[in-house]
mmCIF file of C-alpha atoms in Angstrom:
data_model
loop_
_atom_site.group_PDB
_atom_site.id
_atom_site.type_symbol
_atom_site.label_atom_id
_atom_site.label_comp_id
_atom_site.label_asym_id
_atom_site.label_seq_id
_atom_site.Cartn_x
_atom_site.Cartn_y
_atom_site.Cartn_z
ATOM 1 C CA MET H 82 46.244 35.747 -9.536
ATOM 2 C CA SER H 83 47.508 33.903 -6.290
ATOM 3 C CA LEU H 84 46.526 30.391 -6.187
ATOM 4 C CA PHE H 85 46.556 30.523 -2.295
ATOM 5 C CA ARG H 86 43.987 33.366 -2.103
ATOM 6 C CA THR H 87 41.862 31.687 -4.809
ATOM 7 C CA GLU H 88 41.803 28.547 -2.824
ATOM 8 C CA LEU H 89 41.088 30.348 0.476
ATOM 9 C CA ARG H 90 38.250 32.283 -1.198
ATOM 10 C CA ARG H 91 36.855 29.033 -2.532
ATOM 11 C CA LEU H 92 36.984 27.410 0.888
ATOM 12 C CA ALA H 93 35.205 30.292 2.544
ATOM 13 C CA LYS H 94 32.316 30.377 -0.235
ATOM 14 C CA ARG H 95 31.605 26.857 0.008
ATOM 15 C CA ARG H 96 28.155 26.243 1.519
ATOM 16 C CA PHE H 97 29.270 22.975 3.147
ATOM 17 C CA THR H 98 32.009 24.930 4.901
ATOM 18 C CA ARG H 99 29.669 27.511 6.203
ATOM 19 C CA TRP H 100 27.066 24.919 7.297
ATOM 20 C CA MET H 101 29.566 22.885 9.130
ATOM 21 C CA THR H 102 31.152 25.989 10.795
ATOM 22 C CA ALA H 103 27.713 27.135 11.888
ATOM 23 C CA GLY H 104 26.925 23.790 13.150
ATOM 24 C CA GLY H 105 29.995 23.486 15.147
ATOM 25 C CA LEU H 106 29.555 27.078 16.728
ATOM 26 C CA LEU H 107 26.006 26.214 17.497
ATOM 27 C CA VAL H 108 27.066 23.246 19.472
ATOM 28 C CA LEU H 109 29.567 25.201 21.367
ATOM 29 C CA VAL H 110 26.835 27.732 22.153
ATOM 30 C CA LEU H 111 24.524 25.071 23.288
ATOM 31 C CA VAL H 112 27.243 23.587 25.578
ATOM 32 C CA ALA H 113 27.946 27.098 27.156
ATOM 33 C CA VAL H 114 24.066 27.732 27.666
ATOM 34 C CA GLY H 115 23.809 24.301 29.192
ATOM 35 C CA MET H 116 26.762 25.021 31.515
ATOM 36 C CA PHE H 117 25.002 28.328 32.570
ATOM 37 C CA LEU H 118 21.674 26.658 33.175
ATOM 38 C CA SER H 119 23.090 23.693 35.152
ATOM 39 C CA ASN H 120 25.228 25.475 37.561
ATOM 40 C CA GLN H 121 24.592 28.049 40.408
ATOM 41 C CA LYS H 122 26.584 30.385 42.324
ATOM 42 C CA ILE H 123 27.147 29.384 45.892
ATOM 43 C CA GLY H 124 25.858 31.986 48.412
ATOM 44 C CA PRO H 125 24.478 32.111 51.807
ATOM 45 C CA ASP H 126 21.213 30.864 50.796
ATOM 46 C CA GLN H 127 22.577 27.753 49.014
ATOM 47 C CA LEU H 128 24.836 27.084 52.190
ATOM 48 C CA ALA H 129 21.826 27.301 54.541
ATOM 49 C CA GLU H 130 19.815 24.971 52.260
ATOM 50 C CA ALA H 131 22.625 22.439 52.233
ATOM 51 C CA ARG H 132 22.944 22.551 55.961
ATOM 52 C CA ARG H 133 19.263 21.939 56.266
ATOM 53 C CA ALA H 134 19.332 19.070 53.885
ATOM 54 C CA ALA H 135 22.418 17.528 55.750
ATOM 55 C CA ASP H 136 20.447 17.810 59.058
ATOM 56 C CA GLN H 137 17.361 16.268 57.457
ATOM 57 C CA GLN H 138 19.595 13.333 56.044
ATOM 58 C CA HIS H 139 21.150 12.798 59.641
ATOM 59 C CA GLN H 140 17.673 12.739 61.339
ATOM 60 C CA GLU H 141 16.602 10.233 58.813
ATOM 61 C CA GLN H 142 19.481 8.000 59.709
ATOM 62 C CA VAL H 143 18.810 8.374 63.387
ATOM 63 C CA ARG H 144 15.198 7.286 62.882
ATOM 64 C CA TRP H 145 16.371 4.419 60.701
ATOM 65 C CA ALA H 146 18.968 3.228 63.337
ATOM 66 C CA GLU H 147 16.343 3.619 66.159
ATOM 67 C CA GLN H 148 13.877 1.551 64.112
ATOM 68 C CA GLU H 149 16.385 -1.196 63.251
ATOM 69 C CA ARG H 150 17.677 -1.231 66.918
ATOM 70 C CA ALA H 151 13.964 -1.760 67.938
ATOM 71 C CA ASN H 152 13.562 -4.475 65.432
ATOM 72 C CA CYS H 153 16.726 -6.302 66.423
ATOM 73 C CA GLU H 154 15.822 -6.261 70.092
ATOM 74 C CA ARG H 155 12.256 -7.474 69.161
ATOM 75 C CA ALA H 156 13.623 -10.297 67.031
ATOM 76 C CA LYS H 157 16.087 -11.422 69.599
ATOM 77 C CA ALA H 158 13.568 -11.395 72.401
ATOM 78 C CA ALA H 159 11.248 -13.582 70.249
ATOM 79 C CA GLY H 160 14.065 -16.104 69.705
ATOM 80 C CA GLU H 161 14.194 -15.542 65.964
ATOM 81 C CA ASN H 162 17.407 -16.564 63.961
ATOM 82 C CA VAL H 163 18.641 -13.094 62.796
ATOM 83 C CA ASP H 164 22.184 -13.504 61.471
ATOM 84 C CA TYR H 165 21.852 -10.134 59.682
ATOM 85 C CA TYR H 166 21.824 -8.275 63.009
ATOM 86 C CA PRO H 167 24.984 -7.717 65.122
ATOM 87 C CA ALA H 168 25.242 -9.847 68.340
ATOM 88 C CA ASP H 169 24.682 -6.692 70.446
ATOM 89 C CA CYS H 170 21.737 -4.596 69.185
ATOM 90 C CA ALA H 171 23.223 -1.484 70.810
ATOM 91 C CA GLU H 172 25.875 -1.513 67.937
ATOM 92 C CA ILE H 173 23.263 -0.220 65.516
ATOM 93 C CA THR H 174 23.801 3.325 65.730
ATOM 94 C CA PRO H 175 23.398 6.351 63.315
ATOM 95 C CA PRO H 176 26.483 8.031 61.672
ATOM 96 C CA PRO H 177 27.720 11.073 63.497
ATOM 97 C CA ARG H 178 26.491 14.378 62.225
ATOM 98 C CA GLU H 179 30.014 15.489 61.091
ATOM 99 C CA SER H 180 30.277 12.494 58.764
ATOM 100 C CA ILE H 181 27.367 13.848 56.399
ATOM 101 C CA GLU H 182 29.139 16.703 54.828
ATOM 102 C CA GLU H 183 27.077 19.723 53.878
ATOM 103 C CA GLN H 184 28.939 20.010 50.402
ATOM 104 C CA TRP H 185 27.268 17.002 49.250
ATOM 105 C CA PHE H 186 23.912 18.857 49.044
ATOM 106 C CA LEU H 187 25.236 22.097 47.446
ATOM 107 C CA PRO H 188 24.034 22.513 43.840
ATOM 108 C CA SER H 189 26.297 22.154 40.962
ATOM 109 C CA THR H 190 28.671 25.240 40.544
ATOM 110 C CA PHE H 191 31.345 26.028 38.008
ATOM 111 C CA ASP H 192 34.700 26.380 39.493
ATOM 112 C CA PHE H 193 36.942 27.920 36.678
ATOM 113 C CA ARG H 194 40.212 26.969 38.087
ATOM 114 C CA LYS H 195 39.239 23.266 38.695
ATOM 115 C CA SER H 196 36.905 22.732 35.693
ATOM 116 C CA PHE H 197 37.863 24.864 32.795
ATOM 117 C CA GLY H 198 40.795 22.403 31.800
ATOM 118 C CA GLU H 199 38.243 19.766 31.134
ATOM 119 C CA MET H 200 36.171 22.125 29.107
ATOM 120 C CA LEU H 201 38.925 22.533 26.670
ATOM 121 C CA ILE H 202 38.429 18.713 25.555
ATOM 122 C CA PRO H 203 34.811 19.245 23.959
ATOM 123 C CA LEU H 204 36.068 22.536 22.134
ATOM 124 C CA ALA H 205 39.103 20.573 20.779
ATOM 125 C CA GLY H 206 36.699 17.796 19.666
ATOM 126 C CA ILE H 207 34.178 19.942 17.925
ATOM 127 C CA LEU H 208 36.999 21.991 16.136
ATOM 128 C CA GLY H 209 38.634 18.742 15.247
ATOM 129 C CA MET H 210 35.413 17.281 13.778
ATOM 130 C CA VAL H 211 34.722 20.387 11.789
ATOM 131 C CA GLY H 212 38.317 20.383 10.496
ATOM 132 C CA PHE H 213 38.256 16.833 9.418
ATOM 133 C CA VAL H 214 34.885 16.801 7.624
ATOM 134 C CA VAL H 215 35.495 20.317 5.937
ATOM 135 C CA GLY H 216 39.053 19.208 4.949
ATOM 136 C CA ALA H 217 37.857 15.981 3.583
ATOM 137 C CA SER H 218 34.961 17.725 1.633
ATOM 138 C CA PHE H 219 37.272 20.591 0.359
ATOM 139 C CA VAL H 220 39.514 18.252 -1.602
ATOM 140 C CA GLY H 221 37.104 15.373 -1.975
ATOM 141 C CA ALA H 222 34.670 17.568 -3.971
ATOM 142 C CA GLU H 223 37.263 18.769 -6.276
ATOM 143 C CA TRP H 224 38.155 15.253 -7.395
ATOM 144 C CA ASN H 225 34.536 14.253 -7.506
ATOM 145 C CA THR H 226 33.446 17.069 -9.761
ATOM 146 C CA GLY H 227 36.418 17.150 -11.984
ATOM 147 C CA GLY H 228 37.631 20.574 -10.619
ATOM 148 C CA MET H 229 40.944 19.301 -9.703
ATOM 149 C CA MET H 230 41.784 18.253 -13.335
ATOM 150 C CA ASN H 231 40.620 21.718 -14.396
ATOM 151 C CA LEU H 232 42.781 23.326 -11.834
ATOM 152 C CA LEU H 233 45.806 21.309 -12.930
ATOM 153 C CA LEU H 234 45.326 22.482 -16.442
ATOM 154 C CA TRP H 235 45.789 26.002 -15.092
ATOM 155 C CA ARG H 236 48.592 25.199 -12.636
ATOM 156 C CA PRO H 237 50.160 21.781 -13.973
ATOM 157 C CA LYS H 238 52.302 21.510 -10.752
ATOM 158 C CA ARG H 239 50.605 18.865 -8.883
ATOM 159 C CA LEU H 240 52.258 18.835 -5.369
ATOM 160 C CA THR H 241 52.219 22.538 -5.306
ATOM 161 C CA VAL H 242 48.350 22.692 -5.991
ATOM 162 C CA LEU H 243 47.733 19.964 -3.384
ATOM 163 C CA LEU H 244 49.791 21.670 -0.790
ATOM 164 C CA THR H 245 48.412 25.027 -1.483
ATOM 165 C CA LYS H 246 44.914 23.591 -1.086
ATOM 166 C CA LEU H 247 46.053 22.178 2.384
ATOM 167 C CA GLY H 248 47.553 25.405 3.276
ATOM 168 C CA ALA H 249 44.393 27.274 2.550
ATOM 169 C CA LEU H 250 42.420 24.725 4.568
ATOM 170 C CA LEU H 251 44.548 25.046 7.611
ATOM 171 C CA THR H 252 44.656 28.838 7.390
ATOM 172 C CA GLY H 253 40.789 28.938 7.284
ATOM 173 C CA LEU H 254 40.548 26.609 10.165
ATOM 174 C CA LEU H 255 42.981 28.535 12.114
ATOM 175 C CA ALA H 256 41.035 31.754 11.331
ATOM 176 C CA LEU H 257 37.967 29.864 12.851
ATOM 177 C CA ALA H 258 39.756 28.124 15.699
ATOM 178 C CA LEU H 259 41.446 31.180 17.261
ATOM 179 C CA PRO H 260 38.393 33.375 17.827
ATOM 180 C CA ALA H 261 36.357 30.325 18.746
ATOM 181 C CA THR H 262 38.891 29.499 21.460
ATOM 182 C CA ALA H 263 38.906 33.046 22.667
ATOM 183 C CA ALA H 264 35.100 33.212 22.840
ATOM 184 C CA TRP H 265 35.172 29.810 24.694
ATOM 185 C CA PHE H 266 37.531 31.312 27.292
ATOM 186 C CA GLY H 267 35.283 34.397 27.564
ATOM 187 C CA SER H 268 32.086 32.447 27.748
ATOM 188 C CA MET H 269 33.464 30.215 30.398
ATOM 189 C CA TRP H 270 34.690 32.976 32.418
ATOM 190 C CA LEU H 271 31.297 34.573 32.255
ATOM 191 C CA VAL H 272 29.624 31.380 33.506
ATOM 192 C CA ALA H 273 32.081 31.197 36.284
ATOM 193 C CA ASN H 274 31.517 34.722 37.333
ATOM 194 C CA LEU H 275 27.727 34.401 37.169
ATOM 195 C CA ARG H 276 27.215 30.655 38.128
ATOM 196 C CA GLY H 277 30.364 29.808 39.987
ATOM 197 C CA THR H 278 33.654 31.167 41.092
ATOM 198 C CA THR H 279 36.900 32.362 39.712
ATOM 199 C CA GLU H 280 38.947 32.222 42.859
ATOM 200 C CA GLY H 281 42.501 30.827 42.902
ATOM 201 C CA MET H 282 43.456 31.929 39.414
ATOM 202 C CA THR H 283 47.082 32.617 38.985
ATOM 203 C CA SER H 284 49.490 33.270 36.183
ATOM 204 C CA GLY H 285 50.613 29.922 36.157
ATOM 205 C CA THR H 286 46.921 28.625 35.916
ATOM 206 C CA TRP H 287 46.133 30.979 33.115
ATOM 207 C CA GLN H 288 49.383 29.899 31.189
ATOM 208 C CA SER H 289 48.277 26.277 31.575
ATOM 209 C CA PHE H 290 44.888 26.949 30.074
ATOM 210 C CA LEU H 291 46.356 29.009 27.225
ATOM 211 C CA ILE H 292 48.670 26.088 26.458
ATOM 212 C CA GLY H 293 45.663 23.687 26.556
ATOM 213 C CA GLY H 294 43.716 25.970 24.132
ATOM 214 C CA LEU H 295 46.679 25.868 21.747
ATOM 215 C CA ARG H 296 46.915 22.083 22.092
ATOM 216 C CA GLY H 297 43.244 21.920 21.142
ATOM 217 C CA ILE H 298 43.935 24.166 17.958
ATOM 218 C CA VAL H 299 46.816 21.714 17.088
ATOM 219 C CA LEU H 300 44.668 18.800 17.483
ATOM 220 C CA ALA H 301 42.042 20.372 15.122
ATOM 221 C CA LEU H 302 44.821 21.088 12.494
ATOM 222 C CA VAL H 303 45.919 17.482 12.598
ATOM 223 C CA ALA H 304 42.399 16.134 12.245
ATOM 224 C CA ALA H 305 41.859 18.548 9.257
ATOM 225 C CA THR H 306 45.217 17.283 7.660
ATOM 226 C CA VAL H 307 44.286 13.617 8.071
ATOM 227 C CA GLY H 308 40.784 14.135 6.595
ATOM 228 C CA PHE H 309 42.199 16.152 3.675
ATOM 229 C CA ALA H 310 44.835 13.444 2.984
ATOM 230 C CA LEU H 311 42.311 10.635 3.095
ATOM 231 C CA ALA H 312 39.935 12.341 0.808
ATOM 232 C CA SER H 313 42.759 13.060 -1.593
ATOM 233 C CA LEU H 314 43.827 9.279 -1.474
ATOM 234 C CA GLY H 315 40.328 8.184 -2.421
ATOM 235 C CA ARG H 316 39.467 11.051 -4.596
ATOM 236 C CA HIS H 317 36.167 11.322 -2.630
ATOM 237 C CA THR H 318 34.948 12.747 0.550
ATOM 238 C CA ALA H 319 33.283 9.398 1.326
ATOM 239 C CA MET H 320 36.817 8.045 1.623
ATOM 240 C CA ALA H 321 37.618 10.103 4.517
ATOM 241 C CA LEU H 322 34.254 9.771 6.244
ATOM 242 C CA GLY H 323 33.982 6.151 5.681
ATOM 243 C CA GLY H 324 37.569 5.647 6.969
ATOM 244 C CA ALA H 325 36.686 7.670 9.943
ATOM 245 C CA ILE H 326 33.595 5.657 10.679
ATOM 246 C CA ALA H 327 35.520 2.421 10.230
ATOM 247 C CA VAL H 328 38.150 3.465 12.438
ATOM 248 C CA MET H 329 36.003 4.571 15.285
ATOM 249 C CA VAL H 330 33.318 1.879 15.100
ATOM 250 C CA VAL H 331 35.188 -1.122 13.939
ATOM 251 C CA GLY H 332 38.829 -0.175 14.817
ATOM 252 C CA GLN H 333 38.030 1.349 18.123
ATOM 253 C CA ILE H 334 34.946 0.036 19.641
ATOM 254 C CA GLY H 335 35.417 -3.564 18.114
ATOM 255 C CA LEU H 336 39.161 -3.526 19.144
ATOM 256 C CA GLY H 337 38.341 -2.393 22.672
ATOM 257 C CA ILE H 338 35.787 -5.145 23.006
ATOM 258 C CA LEU H 339 38.359 -7.662 21.644
ATOM 259 C CA LEU H 340 41.280 -6.593 23.814
ATOM 260 C CA SER H 341 39.094 -6.791 26.926
ATOM 261 C CA MET H 342 37.883 -10.264 26.012
ATOM 262 C CA ALA H 343 41.563 -11.345 25.590
ATOM 263 C CA GLN H 344 42.334 -9.608 28.914
ATOM 264 C CA VAL H 345 45.154 -7.601 27.389
ATOM 265 C CA ARG H 346 46.804 -5.437 29.797
ATOM 266 C CA PHE H 347 45.894 -1.765 29.490
ATOM 267 C CA PRO H 348 43.551 -2.181 26.524
ATOM 268 C CA GLU H 349 42.930 1.662 26.376
ATOM 269 C CA ALA H 350 46.602 2.131 25.273
ATOM 270 C CA TRP H 351 45.536 0.781 21.828
ATOM 271 C CA LEU H 352 42.724 3.306 21.341
ATOM 272 C CA LEU H 353 42.894 6.752 19.685
ATOM 273 C CA PRO H 354 40.770 8.601 22.149
ATOM 274 C CA THR H 355 43.207 7.862 24.886
ATOM 275 C CA TYR H 356 45.937 9.604 23.034
ATOM 276 C CA ALA H 357 43.834 12.641 22.147
ATOM 277 C CA ILE H 358 42.948 13.008 25.833
ATOM 278 C CA ALA H 359 46.504 12.643 26.752
ATOM 279 C CA TRP H 360 47.481 15.359 24.395
ATOM 280 C CA MET H 361 44.968 17.742 25.997
ATOM 281 C CA THR H 362 45.516 16.822 29.555
ATOM 282 C CA LYS H 363 49.287 16.152 29.370
ATOM 283 C CA LYS H 364 48.986 12.655 31.016
ATOM 284 C CA VAL H 365 46.419 9.779 31.239
ATOM 285 C CA THR H 366 47.171 7.125 33.749
ATOM 286 C CA LEU H 367 45.699 3.748 32.917
ATOM 287 C CA GLN H 368 45.201 1.142 35.547
ATOM 288 C CA ASP H 369 45.421 -2.622 35.380
ATOM 289 C CA TRP H 370 43.433 -4.080 38.370
ATOM 290 C CA GLN H 371 44.267 -7.610 37.314
ATOM 291 C CA ALA H 372 47.827 -6.997 38.414
ATOM 292 C CA CYS H 373 48.977 -6.249 42.111
ATOM 293 C CA ASN H 374 51.770 -4.061 43.200
ATOM 294 C CA ALA H 375 52.332 -4.632 46.846
ATOM 295 C CA THR H 376 53.175 -1.616 49.102
ATOM 296 C CA TYR H 377 55.177 -1.497 52.236
ATOM 297 C CA THR H 378 51.775 -1.538 54.394
ATOM 298 C CA GLY H 379 50.564 -4.750 52.517
ATOM 299 C CA GLU H 380 48.035 -3.019 50.275
ATOM 300 C CA CYS H 381 47.579 -4.127 46.703
ATOM 301 C CA GLU H 382 47.853 -1.216 44.286
ATOM 302 C CA PRO H 383 46.954 -1.736 40.525
ATOM 303 C CA ALA H 384 49.619 -1.623 37.860
ATOM 304 C CA THR H 385 49.712 1.638 36.046
ATOM 305 C CA LEU H 386 50.763 2.956 32.534
ATOM 306 C CA ASP H 387 51.136 6.681 31.781
ATOM 307 C CA ILE H 388 50.186 7.802 28.322
ATOM 308 C CA THR H 389 51.879 11.379 27.903
ATOM 309 C CA TRP H 390 51.490 14.101 25.479
ATOM 310 C CA GLN H 391 54.855 13.183 24.160
ATOM 311 C CA HIS H 392 53.467 9.814 23.188
ATOM 312 C CA SER H 393 50.558 11.572 21.607
ATOM 313 C CA SER H 394 52.807 13.964 19.497
ATOM 314 C CA VAL H 395 54.764 10.988 18.289
ATOM 315 C CA LEU H 396 51.494 9.314 17.062
ATOM 316 C CA PHE H 397 50.037 12.325 15.415
ATOM 317 C CA THR H 398 53.370 12.934 13.666
ATOM 318 C CA VAL H 399 53.590 9.368 12.382
ATOM 319 C CA GLY H 400 49.844 9.600 11.215
ATOM 320 C CA ILE H 401 50.333 12.953 9.335
ATOM 321 C CA VAL H 402 53.541 11.602 7.536
ATOM 322 C CA LEU H 403 52.004 8.496 6.427
ATOM 323 C CA PHE H 404 48.644 9.753 5.235
ATOM 324 C CA LEU H 405 49.811 13.222 3.925
ATOM 325 C CA GLY H 406 53.049 11.367 2.386
ATOM 326 C CA ALA H 407 50.780 8.717 0.761
ATOM 327 C CA ALA H 408 48.467 11.388 -0.603
ATOM 328 C CA LEU H 409 51.381 13.468 -2.090
ATOM 329 C CA TRP H 410 52.921 10.223 -3.647
ATOM 330 C CA THR H 411 49.636 9.124 -5.241
ATOM 331 C CA MET H 412 49.064 12.709 -6.483
ATOM 332 C CA ARG H 413 52.479 12.649 -8.161
ATOM 333 C CA ARG H 414 52.327 9.156 -9.462
ATOM 334 C CA ARG H 415 48.763 8.360 -10.742
ATOM 335 C CA ASP H 416 46.744 9.250 -13.758
ATOM 336 C CA ILE H 417 44.606 12.461 -13.000
ATOM 337 C CA THR H 418 42.154 11.899 -15.839
#
């Protein structure tokens, strides 16, 4: 019997795997439904309503300016000390009608070309969470229940067994992530058709979105591998989950607060979410408003630091090598009993 098929079957039949998968998919469905309900398709009725709202806003500004101008003239005539009014009350004028843009009053609409790239981030986050927790549980439960020891009696090659489990995990996650990503593309396209617009789509835009979807799948595979490795190191699912909580709560939130208090330049560069977003969006530009880069026009621009997907790939590669390498080393060296 093939060890890989056995592990793949065991992964699929675990109730925890099914519940986590169902939970992740349910969250994605709720997000898609929320996007559908919170957006509207812009048509003549919406444009007319926005124009009426802009006119009403301008009329309110006109009435306010007239009232304030009258108050100013009354106060100056009474000889009151009114420093908050200009020297000439005639300077109190309403804004021109064209300064109040009608698009400010349009309802939210889903522009597929402009907004879908951002919607790939929650997809990658949910798939990564499912992969991490399922990966940790998959091997952690084996250690906790003694199933790993029984399996090694059948297949005494330790590294082969562990890597086969990891291969089955990644294959199962890939089998989930690919159709989930395709369904996400389809659902957002449907939302854009019914509650927004799909104008401006080109082959280059589609290619960029497809690459973004693949990046999200890779991020989920990385998260699953790290969760698997941490649980294998600690011989328990709690090792991976506890480590994740410690990293996010203590290591990330606490570190962010500490770096901000110490006024370290670009504190976000030390936080993992920055690199995850950079991986998905290709680049994140950090700004330091405590520094000034003078321009030729005399303006002061903040110093910037670019975190690119190349930086993220190096970080992810180092993390996988360290955690998975440590898991393989301890698997080979330590006493299994």
